[in-house]
Coordinates of C-alpha atoms and ligand atoms in Angstrom, one line a residue:
Chain A
X1 CA -18.0 0.4 -66.5
X2 CA -16.6 -2.5 -64.5
X3 CA -19.2 -4.7 -62.4
X4 CA -19.2 -6.3 -60.1
X5 CA -20.7 -9.6 -58.6
X6 CA -23.0 -8.4 -55.4
X7 CA -25.1 -10.8 -52.9
X8 CA -27.6 -9.0 -51.2
X9 CA -29.0 -11.0 -48.1
X10 CA -33.3 -9.8 -49.0
X11 CA -36.0 -9.5 -47.2
X12 CA -36.2 -10.8 -42.9
X13 CA -34.7 -13.8 -40.1
X14 CA -36.3 -16.0 -43.5
X15 CA -34.6 -14.0 -45.9
X16 CA -31.8 -15.6 -48.4
X17 CA -28.9 -14.0 -50.5
X18 CA -29.4 -12.8 -53.5
X19 CA -27.5 -12.5 -56.5
X20 CA -26.6 -9.3 -58.8
X21 CA -24.6 -7.5 -61.1
X22 CA -24.0 -4.4 -61.1
X23 CA -21.7 -1.5 -62.8
X24 CA -19.4 0.5 -60.6
X25 CA -16.5 3.6 -61.2
X26 CA -13.1 3.4 -59.5
X27 CA -14.0 5.9 -57.4
X28 CA -17.1 5.5 -55.8
X29 CA -17.6 3.6 -52.4
X30 CA -19.9 0.6 -51.4
X31 CA -22.9 2.5 -51.0
X32 CA -23.0 4.2 -54.1
X33 CA -23.0 0.7 -55.8
X34 CA -26.0 0.1 -53.9
X35 CA -27.9 2.9 -54.4
X36 CA -27.5 2.0 -57.9
X37 CA -28.5 -1.1 -57.5
X38 CA -31.5 -0.1 -56.3
X39 CA -32.0 2.5 -58.9
X40 CA -31.9 0.3 -61.4
X41 CA -32.8 -4.0 -60.1
X42 CA -34.4 -3.1 -57.3
X43 CA -36.5 -0.7 -56.2
X44 CA -37.6 -2.2 -53.7
X45 CA -34.8 -2.4 -51.1
X46 CA -34.5 -1.7 -48.0
X47 CA -30.7 0.4 -47.0
X48 CA -30.4 3.2 -44.3
X49 CA -28.0 6.3 -44.9
X50 CA -28.3 10.1 -44.8
X51 CA -25.0 11.8 -44.9
X52 CA -22.5 9.7 -47.3
X53 CA -19.4 11.6 -45.4
X54 CA -18.8 9.4 -43.0
X55 CA -20.3 11.7 -40.4
X56 CA -24.0 10.4 -39.3
X57 CA -23.2 6.3 -38.5
X58 CA -26.9 5.3 -40.8
X59 CA -25.1 3.2 -43.3
X60 CA -24.0 0.4 -41.4
X61 CA -23.1 -2.8 -42.3
X62 CA -21.0 -6.3 -43.2
X63 CA -19.4 -5.5 -46.4
X64 CA -17.3 -9.7 -47.5
X65 CA -18.1 -9.7 -42.7
X66 CA -16.9 -6.5 -42.0
X67 CA -18.4 -4.5 -40.1
X68 CA -18.4 -1.0 -41.6
X69 CA -20.0 1.7 -42.9
X70 CA -20.7 1.3 -46.8
X71 CA -20.1 5.0 -47.1
X72 CA -16.9 5.4 -46.5
X73 CA -16.0 1.4 -48.4
X74 CA -13.9 2.0 -51.3
X75 CA -14.9 0.4 -54.4
X76 CA -11.2 0.3 -56.1
X77 CA -11.1 -1.9 -53.3
X78 CA -12.4 -4.2 -55.6
X79 CA -11.6 -5.7 -58.8
X80 CA -14.7 -6.3 -62.1
X81 CA -15.6 -9.8 -61.9
X82 CA -15.0 -10.0 -57.6
X83 CA -17.4 -10.9 -55.8
X84 CA -19.3 -9.2 -52.7
X85 CA -21.3 -10.1 -50.1
X86 CA -23.4 -7.3 -48.0
X87 CA -25.3 -7.7 -45.0
X88 CA -27.0 -6.1 -42.0
X89 CA -25.7 -6.0 -39.2
X90 CA -26.0 -9.1 -37.0
X91 CA -26.8 -8.3 -34.3
X92 CA -29.6 -5.9 -33.4
X93 CA -33.1 -7.6 -35.0
X94 CA -33.1 -7.7 -38.5
X95 CA -36.2 -5.7 -40.1
X96 CA -35.3 -6.0 -43.5
X97 CA -32.5 -7.0 -46.3
X98 CA -30.2 -4.5 -45.0
X99 CA -32.2 -2.7 -41.9
X100 CA -31.6 -3.8 -38.2
X101 CA -33.5 -1.8 -35.6
X102 CA -31.0 -0.3 -32.9
X103 CA -33.1 0.4 -30.0
X104 CA -31.4 -1.8 -28.1
X105 CA -28.6 1.1 -27.6
X106 CA -30.7 3.9 -27.4
X107 CA -32.3 1.5 -24.0
X108 CA -28.6 1.4 -23.1
X109 CA -28.2 4.8 -23.5
X110 CA -31.1 5.8 -21.3
X111 CA -29.4 3.3 -18.5
X112 CA -25.8 4.7 -17.9
X113 CA -25.0 7.0 -15.6
X114 CA -25.4 10.4 -16.6
X115 CA -23.2 13.8 -16.0
X116 CA -24.3 15.1 -12.6
X117 CA -22.0 18.7 -12.2
X118 CA -20.6 19.2 -8.8
X119 CA -21.5 22.5 -6.9
X120 CA -20.5 25.3 -8.6
X121 CA -17.8 27.4 -7.1
X122 CA -18.3 30.4 -4.8
X123 CA -18.9 32.9 -7.4
X124 CA -22.0 30.5 -8.9
X125 CA -19.6 30.2 -11.7
X126 CA -18.2 26.3 -12.6
X127 CA -14.8 26.4 -13.9
X128 CA -12.7 23.2 -15.8
X129 CA -9.0 23.7 -17.9
X130 CA -9.0 23.0 -21.2
X131 CA -6.5 20.0 -20.7
X132 CA -8.8 18.4 -17.9
X133 CA -11.7 17.3 -21.0
X134 CA -9.1 17.1 -23.6
X135 CA -10.3 13.1 -22.5
X136 CA -13.3 13.0 -23.1
X137 CA -13.4 15.2 -26.2
X138 CA -11.9 12.3 -27.8
X139 CA -14.9 10.5 -26.8
X140 CA -17.2 13.4 -28.9
X141 CA -15.4 12.5 -32.7
X142 CA -18.6 8.8 -31.9
X143 CA -21.4 8.9 -34.5
X144 CA -23.0 6.5 -33.4
X145 CA -22.9 3.7 -36.4
X146 CA -23.2 0.6 -33.6
X147 CA -20.6 -0.8 -35.5
X148 CA -18.5 -1.5 -32.0
X149 CA -21.7 -2.4 -30.3
X150 CA -22.1 -5.0 -33.6
X151 CA -18.6 -6.7 -34.0
X152 CA -18.2 -7.2 -30.0
X153 CA -18.0 -11.0 -30.0
X154 CA -19.8 -10.8 -26.0
X155 CA -23.4 -10.1 -27.0
X156 CA -22.9 -11.0 -31.4
X157 CA -22.4 -14.3 -30.4
X158 CA -24.1 -14.1 -27.4
X159 CA -26.8 -12.0 -27.3
X160 CA -27.6 -13.6 -23.5
X161 CA -25.9 -10.9 -22.1
X162 CA -27.5 -7.8 -24.1
X163 CA -29.2 -7.8 -20.2
X164 CA -25.9 -7.5 -18.5
X165 CA -23.7 -5.5 -20.6
X166 CA -24.0 -1.6 -22.7
X167 CA -21.3 -2.2 -25.3
X168 CA -18.0 -0.3 -25.7
X169 CA -20.1 2.8 -27.8
X170 CA -21.7 2.7 -23.9
X171 CA -18.3 2.1 -22.3
X172 CA -17.0 5.5 -23.9
X173 CA -19.8 7.4 -22.6
X174 CA -19.4 6.2 -18.9
X175 CA -15.6 6.6 -19.5
X176 CA -16.9 10.3 -20.9
X177 CA -18.9 11.1 -17.5
X178 CA -16.4 9.2 -15.4
X179 CA -13.4 11.2 -16.0
X180 CA -15.6 14.0 -16.6
X181 CA -13.7 17.6 -14.3
X182 CA -16.2 18.5 -12.4
X183 CA -18.3 15.2 -12.5
X184 CA -20.0 14.2 -9.2
X185 CA -20.8 10.7 -10.4
X186 CA -17.7 8.6 -9.6
X187 CA -18.1 9.5 -6.2
X188 CA -20.7 6.9 -5.6
X189 CA -19.5 3.6 -5.5
X190 CA -21.6 1.6 -7.4
X191 CA -20.2 4.1 -10.8
X192 CA -19.0 2.0 -12.4
X193 CA -20.8 -2.3 -11.2
X194 CA -23.8 -3.5 -13.0
X195 CA -23.0 -2.6 -17.0
X196 CA -20.6 -5.5 -17.8
X197 CA -17.0 -3.8 -17.8
X198 CA -15.8 -7.9 -16.8
X199 CA -17.1 -9.3 -19.7
X200 CA -15.2 -7.2 -22.1
X201 CA -12.3 -8.9 -22.7
X202 CA -10.5 -5.9 -25.2
X203 CA -10.1 -8.1 -27.3
X204 CA -10.5 -5.2 -29.0
X205 CA -12.6 -5.5 -32.1
X206 CA -14.6 -2.6 -31.2
X207 CA -11.7 0.0 -31.6
X208 CA -10.4 -2.1 -34.8
X209 CA -13.7 -1.9 -36.8
X210 CA -14.5 2.3 -35.2
X211 CA -14.9 4.9 -38.5
X212 CA -14.0 7.6 -35.7
X213 CA -10.5 6.3 -34.8
X214 CA -11.7 6.2 -30.9
X215 CA -9.5 4.0 -29.0
X216 CA -12.4 2.8 -27.6
X217 CA -10.5 -0.5 -25.3
X218 CA -7.0 2.0 -24.4
X219 CA -8.8 4.7 -23.3
X220 CA -12.2 4.1 -22.4
X221 CA -12.9 0.1 -21.0
X222 CA -9.0 -0.4 -19.7
X223 CA -9.0 3.7 -17.4
X224 CA -12.3 2.5 -17.0
X225 CA -12.0 -1.7 -16.2
X226 CA -8.7 -0.1 -13.9
X227 CA -11.1 2.6 -11.8
X228 CA -13.1 0.0 -11.0
X229 CA -11.0 -2.6 -9.8
X230 CA -9.6 0.7 -7.3
X231 CA -12.9 0.2 -5.7
X232 CA -13.0 -3.3 -5.8
X233 CA -10.1 -5.3 -5.7
X234 CA -7.2 -2.9 -4.5
X235 CA -6.7 -3.4 -1.3
X236 CA -4.6 -0.3 -1.0
X237 CA -6.4 1.6 -2.4
X238 CA -10.5 0.3 -0.2
X239 CA -7.4 1.9 2.6
X240 CA -5.8 4.5 1.7
X241 CA -10.1 6.2 0.9
X242 CA -11.0 4.7 5.5
X243 CA -8.3 6.6 5.9
X244 CA -8.9 9.4 3.5
X245 CA -5.6 9.8 1.6
X246 CA -4.1 8.7 -2.0
X247 CA -6.0 10.0 -5.4
X248 CA -8.7 12.7 -4.7
X249 CA -10.7 12.6 -8.5
Chain B
X1 CA 3.2 -29.3 -54.0
X2 CA -0.7 -29.4 -52.5
X3 CA -2.4 -26.5 -52.6
X4 CA -4.7 -26.3 -48.9
X5 CA -7.9 -24.3 -49.5
X6 CA -8.6 -21.8 -47.2
X7 CA -11.6 -23.6 -46.0
X8 CA -10.3 -26.9 -45.1
X9 CA -7.8 -25.2 -43.4
X10 CA -10.1 -23.1 -40.4
X11 CA -11.8 -26.3 -40.1
X12 CA -8.7 -27.9 -39.2
X13 CA -7.4 -25.4 -37.0
X14 CA -10.7 -25.3 -35.2
X15 CA -10.9 -29.1 -35.1
X16 CA -7.8 -28.9 -33.0
X17 CA -9.5 -27.7 -30.1
X18 CA -12.6 -30.5 -31.0
X19 CA -15.0 -27.7 -31.4
X20 CA -18.3 -28.1 -32.8
X21 CA -19.3 -25.3 -34.7
X22 CA -22.7 -26.1 -34.6
X23 CA -25.2 -24.4 -31.9
X24 CA -29.1 -25.5 -30.7
X25 CA -31.4 -21.9 -30.8
X26 CA -33.5 -22.0 -33.6
X27 CA -32.9 -17.8 -34.2
X28 CA -28.6 -19.0 -33.8
X29 CA -29.7 -21.6 -37.0
X30 CA -30.6 -18.0 -38.7
X31 CA -28.0 -16.0 -38.1
X32 CA -25.4 -18.7 -38.9
X33 CA -27.1 -19.4 -42.6
X34 CA -27.0 -16.0 -43.1
X35 CA -23.8 -15.6 -41.5
X36 CA -22.0 -18.8 -41.7
X37 CA -18.8 -18.4 -39.1
X38 CA -17.8 -16.4 -40.9
X39 CA -18.3 -14.1 -44.3
X40 CA -15.2 -12.2 -43.8
X41 CA -12.8 -13.8 -46.9
X42 CA -9.8 -11.8 -45.8
X43 CA -7.1 -13.8 -44.2
X44 CA -8.7 -13.0 -41.0
X45 CA -6.7 -16.3 -39.6
X46 CA -3.6 -15.7 -39.9
X47 CA -2.5 -13.4 -37.4
X48 CA -3.8 -15.1 -34.4
X49 CA -2.3 -18.1 -35.9
X50 CA 1.3 -15.9 -35.4
X51 CA 0.7 -14.6 -32.5
X52 CA -0.4 -18.4 -30.9
X53 CA 2.6 -19.4 -32.3
X54 CA 5.1 -17.3 -31.9
X55 CA 3.7 -18.0 -28.1
X56 CA 4.4 -21.2 -27.7
X57 CA 7.9 -20.9 -28.9
X58 CA 8.6 -18.6 -26.3
X59 CA 7.1 -20.4 -23.4
X60 CA 8.7 -24.1 -24.4
X61 CA 11.5 -22.6 -24.6
X62 CA 11.8 -20.1 -21.3
X63 CA 10.6 -23.5 -19.8
X64 CA 13.4 -25.5 -21.1
X65 CA 15.9 -22.9 -20.3
X66 CA 14.8 -21.1 -17.6
X67 CA 13.0 -24.4 -16.1
X68 CA 14.3 -27.4 -16.8
X69 CA 18.1 -26.9 -17.8
X70 CA 18.9 -24.9 -15.5
X71 CA 21.9 -25.8 -13.6
X72 CA 22.5 -28.3 -16.6
X73 CA 22.8 -25.3 -19.8
X74 CA 25.7 -22.3 -17.6
X75 CA 23.9 -19.1 -18.5
X76 CA 27.1 -16.7 -17.2
X77 CA 29.6 -16.3 -18.9
X78 CA 32.6 -13.0 -18.3
X79 CA 30.1 -10.3 -16.8
X80 CA 26.8 -11.3 -18.7
X81 CA 23.9 -13.2 -16.0
X82 CA 21.0 -15.1 -18.6
X83 CA 18.2 -12.1 -18.3
X84 CA 15.7 -14.9 -16.9
X85 CA 18.4 -15.4 -13.9
X86 CA 18.4 -11.9 -13.0
X87 CA 18.8 -11.2 -9.9
X88 CA 20.6 -14.4 -9.7
X89 CA 19.6 -16.7 -6.6
X90 CA 22.3 -18.9 -5.2
X91 CA 23.1 -20.6 -2.7
X92 CA 24.5 -24.2 -1.2
X93 CA 21.4 -24.9 0.0
X94 CA 19.5 -25.7 -3.1
X95 CA 19.7 -29.1 -4.4
X96 CA 21.8 -28.2 -7.8
X97 CA 18.2 -29.7 -10.7
X98 CA 15.7 -27.2 -8.6
X99 CA 16.7 -23.6 -11.2
X100 CA 17.5 -20.3 -9.9
X101 CA 15.4 -18.8 -11.7
X102 CA 12.4 -20.2 -10.7
X103 CA 12.9 -17.7 -7.5
X104 CA 12.3 -14.9 -9.6
X105 CA 10.6 -16.1 -13.2
X106 CA 6.6 -16.0 -11.4
X107 CA 7.6 -12.1 -11.4
X108 CA 7.6 -11.5 -15.5
X109 CA 5.6 -14.7 -15.7
X110 CA 2.5 -13.8 -14.0
X111 CA 3.2 -9.7 -15.2
X112 CA 2.9 -11.2 -19.1
X113 CA 0.3 -13.2 -18.3
X114 CA -2.1 -11.0 -17.3
X115 CA -1.2 -8.3 -18.9
X116 CA -3.9 -6.2 -20.9
X117 CA -1.6 -7.0 -24.3
X118 CA -1.1 -10.7 -23.9
X119 CA -5.0 -11.4 -22.6
X120 CA -6.1 -9.9 -25.8
X121 CA -3.3 -12.6 -27.5
X122 CA -4.1 -15.6 -26.1
X123 CA -7.9 -14.5 -25.9
X124 CA -7.9 -14.6 -29.9
X125 CA -5.3 -17.5 -30.6
X126 CA -5.7 -20.1 -27.7
X127 CA -9.1 -19.2 -26.5
X128 CA -11.1 -18.1 -30.4
X129 CA -12.8 -16.6 -28.2
X130 CA -13.0 -14.2 -30.8
X131 CA -10.7 -16.1 -32.9
X132 CA -10.9 -12.4 -34.8
X133 CA -13.5 -9.8 -35.1
X134 CA -16.8 -10.7 -36.8
X135 CA -15.7 -14.5 -36.4
X136 CA -18.1 -16.5 -34.7
X137 CA -16.7 -17.1 -31.6
X138 CA -16.4 -21.3 -30.6
X139 CA -17.8 -21.6 -26.8
X140 CA -21.4 -21.9 -26.2
X141 CA -21.3 -19.6 -23.7
X142 CA -18.9 -16.6 -22.3
X143 CA -19.0 -14.1 -18.7
X144 CA -15.4 -13.2 -19.6
X145 CA -13.7 -12.3 -16.8
X146 CA -16.7 -11.7 -14.2
X147 CA -16.1 -15.0 -12.9
X148 CA -13.6 -17.5 -11.6
X149 CA -11.3 -17.8 -13.2
X150 CA -10.3 -15.4 -15.3
X151 CA -11.8 -12.4 -12.6
X152 CA -8.2 -12.8 -11.0
X153 CA -7.3 -10.9 -14.4
X154 CA -7.5 -7.9 -11.7
X155 CA -5.0 -8.6 -10.1
X156 CA -2.4 -7.2 -12.9
X157 CA -1.3 -3.8 -11.3
X158 CA 0.3 -6.0 -8.3
X159 CA 1.7 -8.0 -10.6
X160 CA 3.4 -4.5 -12.2
X161 CA 4.5 -3.4 -8.6
X162 CA 6.6 -6.5 -9.0
X163 CA 7.9 -5.9 -12.4
X164 CA 8.8 -2.3 -11.2
X165 CA 11.6 -4.0 -9.2
X166 CA 13.0 -5.4 -12.0
X167 CA 13.5 -3.2 -14.2
X168 CA 16.5 -1.4 -12.0
X169 CA 17.9 -4.5 -11.3
X170 CA 17.9 -5.5 -15.3
X171 CA 19.5 -1.7 -15.8
X172 CA 22.3 -3.1 -12.7
X173 CA 22.8 -6.1 -14.5
X174 CA 23.3 -4.6 -17.7
X175 CA 25.5 -2.0 -16.6
X176 CA 27.3 -4.9 -15.4
X177 CA 28.1 -5.9 -18.4
X178 CA 30.5 -3.5 -19.6
X179 CA 33.1 -4.5 -17.0
X180 CA 35.0 -7.6 -16.2
X181 CA 37.5 -8.0 -14.4
X182 CA 38.7 -4.8 -13.3
X183 CA 38.8 -3.3 -16.8
X184 CA 35.9 -1.6 -17.9
X185 CA 35.0 -2.3 -22.1
X186 CA 32.2 -3.7 -24.3
X187 CA 30.9 -6.6 -26.5
X188 CA 28.3 -7.7 -27.8
X189 CA 26.7 -9.1 -25.2
X190 CA 26.7 -5.3 -23.7
X191 CA 24.8 -4.7 -26.6
X192 CA 22.1 -7.4 -26.2
X193 CA 21.8 -6.6 -22.8
X194 CA 21.7 -3.4 -22.8
X195 CA 18.9 -2.9 -25.0
X196 CA 17.1 -6.2 -23.5
X197 CA 17.0 -3.6 -20.1
X198 CA 15.5 -0.7 -22.8
X199 CA 12.7 -2.8 -24.1
X200 CA 12.0 -4.8 -20.9
X201 CA 11.7 -0.2 -19.6
X202 CA 9.8 0.6 -22.2
X203 CA 7.2 -2.5 -22.2
X204 CA 7.1 -1.8 -18.3
X205 CA 6.5 1.6 -18.0
X206 CA 4.0 1.4 -20.5
X207 CA 1.1 -1.1 -19.0
X208 CA -2.6 0.2 -18.9
X209 CA -2.2 -0.1 -15.4
X210 CA 0.6 1.7 -14.8
X211 CA -0.8 5.0 -16.9
X212 CA -3.9 4.6 -14.1
X213 CA -1.6 4.5 -10.8
X214 CA 0.5 7.8 -12.8
X215 CA -2.3 9.5 -13.5
X216 CA -5.2 8.6 -15.2
X217 CA -6.7 7.2 -12.1
X218 CA -7.1 11.5 -11.9
X219 CA -10.2 13.4 -13.2
X220 CA -7.7 17.2 -13.0
X221 CA -4.6 17.8 -13.8
X222 CA -4.7 21.5 -12.8
X223 CA -5.8 20.5 -9.7
X224 CA -1.9 21.2 -7.4
X225 CA 1.7 21.4 -8.5
X226 CA 1.6 17.8 -7.6
X227 CA -1.3 16.7 -10.3
X228 CA 0.3 19.4 -12.8
X229 CA 3.5 17.1 -12.9
X230 CA 1.1 13.8 -12.8
X231 CA -0.2 15.1 -15.8
X232 CA 3.3 15.2 -17.8
X233 CA 4.3 12.1 -16.2
X234 CA 0.5 10.9 -17.7
X235 CA 1.6 11.3 -20.9
X236 CA 4.5 10.3 -21.8
X237 CA 3.9 6.6 -20.2
X238 CA 1.0 7.1 -22.8
X239 CA 2.7 7.6 -25.4
X240 CA 4.7 4.7 -24.6
X241 CA 1.2 2.5 -24.1
X242 CA 0.1 3.6 -27.7
X243 CA 3.1 0.9 -29.2
X244 CA 2.1 -1.4 -26.0
X245 CA 1.8 -4.3 -28.4
X246 CA 4.8 -3.8 -30.2
X247 CA 7.2 -3.4 -26.9
X248 CA 5.3 -6.4 -26.4
X249 CA 6.8 -8.1 -28.6
X250 CA 10.2 -6.8 -29.1
X251 CA 11.0 -7.6 -25.4
X252 CA 9.8 -10.2 -25.7
X253 CA 11.9 -11.8 -27.9
X254 CA 14.8 -9.9 -27.0
X255 CA 14.8 -11.2 -23.8
X256 CA 14.2 -14.9 -25.1
X257 CA 17.0 -14.1 -27.4
X258 CA 19.7 -12.8 -25.4
X259 CA 19.4 -15.9 -22.4
X260 CA 20.5 -18.0 -26.1
X261 CA 23.2 -15.4 -26.8
X262 CA 24.6 -16.2 -23.1
X263 CA 24.2 -19.6 -23.4
X264 CA 25.8 -19.4 -26.7
X265 CA 28.8 -18.0 -25.7
X266 CA 28.8 -20.1 -22.5
X267 CA 28.5 -23.0 -24.4
X268 CA 32.0 -22.3 -26.9
X269 CA 29.1 -22.9 -29.7
X270 CA 29.5 -18.5 -30.5
X271 CA 32.2 -16.7 -30.0
X272 CA 31.7 -13.1 -28.5
X273 CA 32.8 -10.2 -29.9
X274 CA 34.8 -8.1 -27.5
X275 CA 37.2 -6.0 -26.5
X276 CA 38.8 -8.2 -23.2
X277 CA 39.2 -11.0 -25.6
X278 CA 38.2 -14.7 -24.4
X279 CA 36.9 -15.8 -20.5
X280 CA 37.9 -19.1 -20.9
Ligands
SF4_1 S1 -12.3 -4.6 -26.3 FE1 -13.8 -5.0 -25.1 S2 -16.2 -3.8 -26.1 FE2 -14.2 -3.9 -27.2 S3 -14.9 -5.6 -28.8 FE3 -13.5 -7.0 -27.3 S4 -15.6 -7.6 -26.3 FE4 -16.6 -5.9 -27.3
SF4_2 S1 -17.9 4.4 -30.9 FE1 -16.6 4.1 -33.3 S2 -17.7 2.4 -34.2 FE2 -18.6 3.0 -31.9 S3 -20.9 3.8 -32.1 FE3 -19.4 5.0 -32.0 S4 -18.6 6.1 -33.9 FE4 -19.8 3.9 -34.2
FES3 S1 -24.4 7.2 -44.9 FE1 -23.9 8.8 -43.3 S2 -21.8 8.0 -41.9 FE2 -22.1 6.5 -43.8
FES4 S1 1.8 -5.4 -19.3 FE1 0.4 -5.0 -20.5 S2 -0.5 -3.5 -19.6 FE2 0.8 -3.8 -18.0

């Protein structure tokens, strides 16, 4: 079997990269090789995983500096003798080895506006059409791997922004709620303010790394920025709202 | 031949900006130990570099051609008018050294400067914010577009209204280029100007703000007949918008080339193949 040289981060913040030589097969993924490492040379290696199918979002890490799912990074892209650095996600506090504490994301999940449906129709029913919810369904593909949160330079390189910025994963959640045909949230004037939309400079790294292929920037962030501009910066819209013409959502 | 080592190259690229890549806090330092500026081993610097050079060349060329040389380098020949000068503002009141292009160029300029795609491009290439994904941003603090000066980017939709006016104006120029001294005809220049109008339309109509305007701001596409129509338009704009980057680059390159082409024909550096014969 061919062999690669793995440089894996071991320990907590004061840890270091350790080098291992591990056999692999062309048909495998990085996670297989990490498992082989764990069973043959480093039994105490901490690594999170569940489905090995790119669906649970547990195995997020950085492979040669690229935020990726270990179970979706194929060994066929490497050749025998290659050096592969495997690091934990940078943006979240490190627990041990490849495992980070992603609790900050759960806090943001509570912080962003949640779906509150409008009044029911007179017959007591809620009605919506498929065509109206298609946009939001793209965002249902999210597997909560938090790779987008990890790569976003707003918090990756400037941790002090974590207080004012919920991150791309939660921008898609906000978009899902804000664009829903039955929601009542977007009617509130501050529905989009205070979550850090204006910190995003649309450089699209979140879209680039998303394993679910969600067009985070084009279909969630920019449309939300435009909606925020409607509310905040557009005098024509402001006038329209005063005299009650224009977009009725 | 001297081979430039990649790391050396990266460091030079950063040093151009006089940027120190070292940060102060110990937490940050331990992160730098773990990840360096980046652990990426691919050619992540290539795209921002290429984009940076491309934008620089265009800005240089258009400044020289449209703003500085202006009337000293003829921009009109036969039925062809350079798109930098369309529509032509010309009165005797303006001194010769003032280029007629500067009365109109602010519109496409502000549109492109605040375009969501170009913002991404120059934030990455010039502001290095970030230079590429998972590559350490050199700046020590960051507030994005939430404060002055970048908060100004929010005017993009108004720049878009201005740019929409230019779509029919450039089509008008393209159609005019098929008509010379009472005779309908066709030349290489007419084809180039038509291609230019086409690409500019694809770029402008695929704008994110336009997409929002035509239907993106709605939550329901089924409430009324009017909303059903808006959904159809929104779908069309969305399909252009998905390739906005390609439209942005192709229209940028062709508008520069159209201008150069007209100049070259007017200066008799090259001959325009057409059905009218010589323009001279
Ligand atoms: S596009 Fe915005 S949210 Fe996404 S990674 Fe870039 S700055 Fe962060
Ligand atoms: S949006 Fe994509 S990258 Fe972000 S958490 Fe969801 S699946 Fe992961
Ligand atoms: S193990 Fe489930 S996504 Fe990788
Ligand atoms: S022109 Fe690019 S987003 Fe508007």
